[in-house]
Coordinates of C-alpha atoms and ligand atoms in Angstrom, one line a residue:
M13 CA 0.0 -0.3 -0.1
S14 CA 1.0 3.5 -0.6
H15 CA 1.8 6.0 2.4
D16 CA -0.8 8.2 1.2
D17 CA -3.5 5.2 2.0
H18 CA -2.9 4.9 5.7
H19 CA -2.9 8.8 6.6
H20 CA -6.5 10.3 5.6
H21 CA -5.2 13.5 7.8
D22 CA -2.1 15.3 8.6
H23 CA -1.7 15.3 12.3
D24 CA -2.5 19.2 12.8
D25 CA -5.7 18.0 11.2
V26 CA -6.0 15.3 13.8
A27 CA -5.5 17.2 16.7
V28 CA -8.0 20.1 15.8
R29 CA -10.6 16.9 15.3
A30 CA -9.4 15.7 18.7
A31 CA -10.1 18.7 20.4
A32 CA -13.4 19.0 18.9
L33 CA -14.4 15.4 20.0
E34 CA -12.9 16.2 23.3
A35 CA -14.9 19.4 23.6
L36 CA -18.1 17.6 22.4
L37 CA -17.9 14.6 24.6
V38 CA -17.3 17.0 27.7
E39 CA -20.4 18.8 26.7
K40 CA -22.6 15.9 26.4
G41 CA -21.4 14.6 29.8
L42 CA -20.3 11.3 28.2
I43 CA -16.5 12.0 29.4
S44 CA -14.8 14.3 31.7
T45 CA -11.8 16.2 31.2
D46 CA -10.3 14.3 34.3
A47 CA -10.6 11.1 32.4
I48 CA -8.8 12.6 29.2
D49 CA -5.9 14.3 31.4
A50 CA -5.8 10.9 32.8
V51 CA -5.3 9.2 29.6
V52 CA -2.5 11.8 28.3
D53 CA -0.7 11.6 31.7
L54 CA -0.7 7.5 31.5
Y55 CA 1.3 8.1 27.8
E56 CA 3.5 10.8 29.3
N57 CA 4.6 9.2 32.6
D58 CA 3.5 5.7 32.8
V59 CA 4.0 4.3 29.2
G60 CA 7.4 5.1 28.1
P61 CA 10.7 3.8 26.9
Q62 CA 11.1 1.8 30.4
N63 CA 8.7 -0.6 28.6
G64 CA 10.8 -1.2 25.6
A65 CA 13.9 -1.3 27.6
R66 CA 12.2 -4.7 29.7
V67 CA 11.5 -6.0 26.1
V68 CA 15.1 -5.5 25.1
A69 CA 16.6 -6.5 28.5
R70 CA 14.3 -9.8 28.4
A71 CA 15.9 -10.6 24.8
W72 CA 19.4 -10.0 26.1
V73 CA 19.3 -12.8 28.5
D74 CA 16.7 -14.9 27.1
D75 CA 17.0 -16.6 23.6
A76 CA 13.9 -18.4 23.4
Y77 CA 12.3 -15.0 23.9
R78 CA 14.4 -13.1 21.2
E79 CA 13.7 -15.9 18.9
R80 CA 9.6 -15.1 19.8
L81 CA 10.5 -11.2 19.3
H82 CA 11.7 -12.2 15.7
A83 CA 8.7 -14.4 15.0
N84 CA 5.8 -12.2 16.4
G85 CA 6.9 -9.1 18.0
T86 CA 3.4 -8.3 18.9
G87 CA 2.8 -11.3 20.7
A88 CA 6.4 -11.4 22.5
I89 CA 5.9 -8.0 23.6
G90 CA 2.3 -8.5 24.9
E91 CA 4.0 -11.3 27.2
L92 CA 5.4 -8.4 29.2
G93 CA 2.1 -6.8 29.3
Y94 CA 2.7 -4.2 26.6
G95 CA 0.3 -3.7 23.8
G96 CA -2.7 -1.8 22.6
F97 CA -3.0 1.6 21.1
E98 CA -0.8 2.5 18.3
G99 CA 0.9 -0.7 18.7
D100 CA -1.1 -3.3 16.8
T101 CA 1.3 -5.0 14.7
M102 CA 5.0 -4.7 16.3
V103 CA 8.0 -5.7 14.2
V104 CA 11.3 -5.9 16.0
V105 CA 14.3 -5.2 13.9
E106 CA 17.5 -6.5 15.5
N107 CA 21.0 -4.7 15.1
T108 CA 24.3 -6.8 14.4
P109 CA 27.8 -6.3 14.1
E110 CA 26.7 -5.8 10.1
V111 CA 23.3 -4.0 10.2
H112 CA 22.2 -1.1 12.4
N113 CA 18.2 -0.6 11.9
V114 CA 16.8 3.0 12.3
I115 CA 13.1 3.7 12.5
V116 CA 11.4 6.8 11.0
C117 CA 7.7 7.8 9.7
T118 CA 8.4 9.4 6.7
L119 CA 4.8 10.9 6.2
C120 CA 4.0 11.8 10.2
S121 CA 5.0 10.4 13.4
C122 CA 3.7 6.5 13.6
Y123 CA 5.7 5.4 16.5
P124 CA 5.4 2.1 18.9
W125 CA 3.6 4.0 21.8
P126 CA 3.0 0.9 23.6
V127 CA 7.0 0.2 24.3
L128 CA 8.2 3.7 23.7
G129 CA 5.6 6.2 24.9
L130 CA 5.1 9.2 22.8
P131 CA 7.1 10.3 20.3
P132 CA 10.0 12.9 21.0
S133 CA 9.6 16.4 18.9
W134 CA 12.4 15.5 16.5
Y135 CA 11.1 12.4 15.7
K136 CA 8.2 14.6 14.1
S137 CA 10.1 17.1 12.3
P138 CA 10.0 17.3 8.6
A139 CA 13.8 17.5 8.7
Y140 CA 14.5 14.0 10.4
R141 CA 11.8 12.6 8.3
A142 CA 13.2 13.5 5.2
R143 CA 16.7 13.4 6.0
V144 CA 17.3 10.0 7.8
V145 CA 16.1 8.4 4.4
A146 CA 18.4 10.3 2.2
E147 CA 21.4 10.5 4.4
P148 CA 21.4 7.7 7.3
R149 CA 24.7 8.1 8.2
A150 CA 25.0 11.9 8.2
V151 CA 21.7 12.4 10.6
L152 CA 23.2 9.5 12.8
A153 CA 26.5 11.4 13.3
E154 CA 24.3 14.2 14.5
F155 CA 22.9 12.3 16.9
G156 CA 26.4 11.4 18.1
L157 CA 26.2 7.9 16.6
E158 CA 29.5 7.3 14.4
L159 CA 29.0 4.2 12.5
D160 CA 31.9 2.0 11.0
P161 CA 31.4 2.4 7.4
D162 CA 31.2 -1.3 6.7
V163 CA 28.1 -1.3 8.8
E164 CA 24.8 -1.2 6.8
I165 CA 22.0 1.0 7.9
R166 CA 18.7 -0.2 7.4
V167 CA 15.9 2.4 7.9
W168 CA 12.3 1.3 8.4
D169 CA 9.1 3.4 7.6
S170 CA 6.6 3.1 10.3
T171 CA 2.8 2.9 9.3
A172 CA -0.6 3.4 10.8
E173 CA -0.5 -0.7 10.6
V174 CA 3.0 -1.6 11.5
R175 CA 5.4 0.0 14.1
Y176 CA 9.0 -1.1 14.5
L177 CA 11.2 -1.4 17.4
V178 CA 15.1 -1.6 17.4
L179 CA 16.9 -4.5 19.1
P180 CA 20.0 -2.9 20.0
M181 CA 23.5 -4.8 20.5
R182 CA 23.9 -5.8 24.2
P183 CA 26.6 -3.8 25.4
P184 CA 30.3 -5.2 26.1
G185 CA 31.1 -5.6 29.7
T186 CA 27.6 -6.5 30.7
E187 CA 27.9 -10.2 31.3
S188 CA 27.4 -10.3 35.1
L189 CA 24.4 -7.8 35.2
E190 CA 20.9 -9.0 36.1
E191 CA 17.8 -7.9 33.6
D192 CA 17.0 -5.2 35.8
E193 CA 20.4 -3.4 35.6
L194 CA 20.6 -4.2 31.7
A195 CA 17.0 -2.2 31.3
A196 CA 18.5 0.5 33.1
L197 CA 21.3 0.7 30.2
V198 CA 18.6 0.8 26.9
T199 CA 18.1 4.0 26.1
R200 CA 15.0 5.5 23.9
D201 CA 17.2 6.6 21.3
S202 CA 18.8 3.0 21.1
M203 CA 15.5 1.5 20.4
V204 CA 14.8 4.2 18.0
G205 CA 18.1 3.5 16.1
T206 CA 19.5 7.0 16.6
G207 CA 21.8 6.1 19.8
L208 CA 23.1 3.0 21.4
P209 CA 22.5 1.6 24.9
L210 CA 25.1 3.1 27.7
S211 CA 27.8 0.9 28.9
P212 CA 27.9 -0.3 32.3
T213 CA 29.9 2.6 33.4
G214 CA 27.5 5.4 31.9
A215 CA 28.8 6.2 28.8
A216 CA 27.5 5.4 25.4
A217 CA 28.6 1.8 24.1
Ligands
FE325 FE1 2.7 8.5 10.3

């Protein structure tokens, strides 16, 4: 399908429609502004990159789980309790010494909400959306991520239907760490592909 098919409105239009719908629902007494605020608060504070970090850490310590992530990302992520809105079909792309993956939505801002929360503003910017496709190596360098020229960069274009999550490589020197300690090393950007996990000493691996 073309990218035009899956977005009938740009996101400004969606925001206006959402605001109008909210006003109508509140006026009719069908929903309170408190309930709406609670949903927004949920996605701003409770559903965020910490969810994706737990998925990544589990994959690092459990080969069978990692295989399930590849076979059925949505199902394996659901095993940890994450799913639903803006995450109907999740595909996990794994970094290797030869391939580095990065995600984008070239048309707007499709993003894997259940594992990463709401997208950062740069992810929604026209500059990122256009340039990461045309010159990914230069864009990643601007994020401070200098990849070896031999590493292939694969750019995955998210859609309304399919949302990608990058499974970064486990940093060296983490052999003795527990799953929770590993999760603390997994940054949001490392799961978008614009960064790497932290090293055990706190520096980028
Ligand atoms: Fe989009």
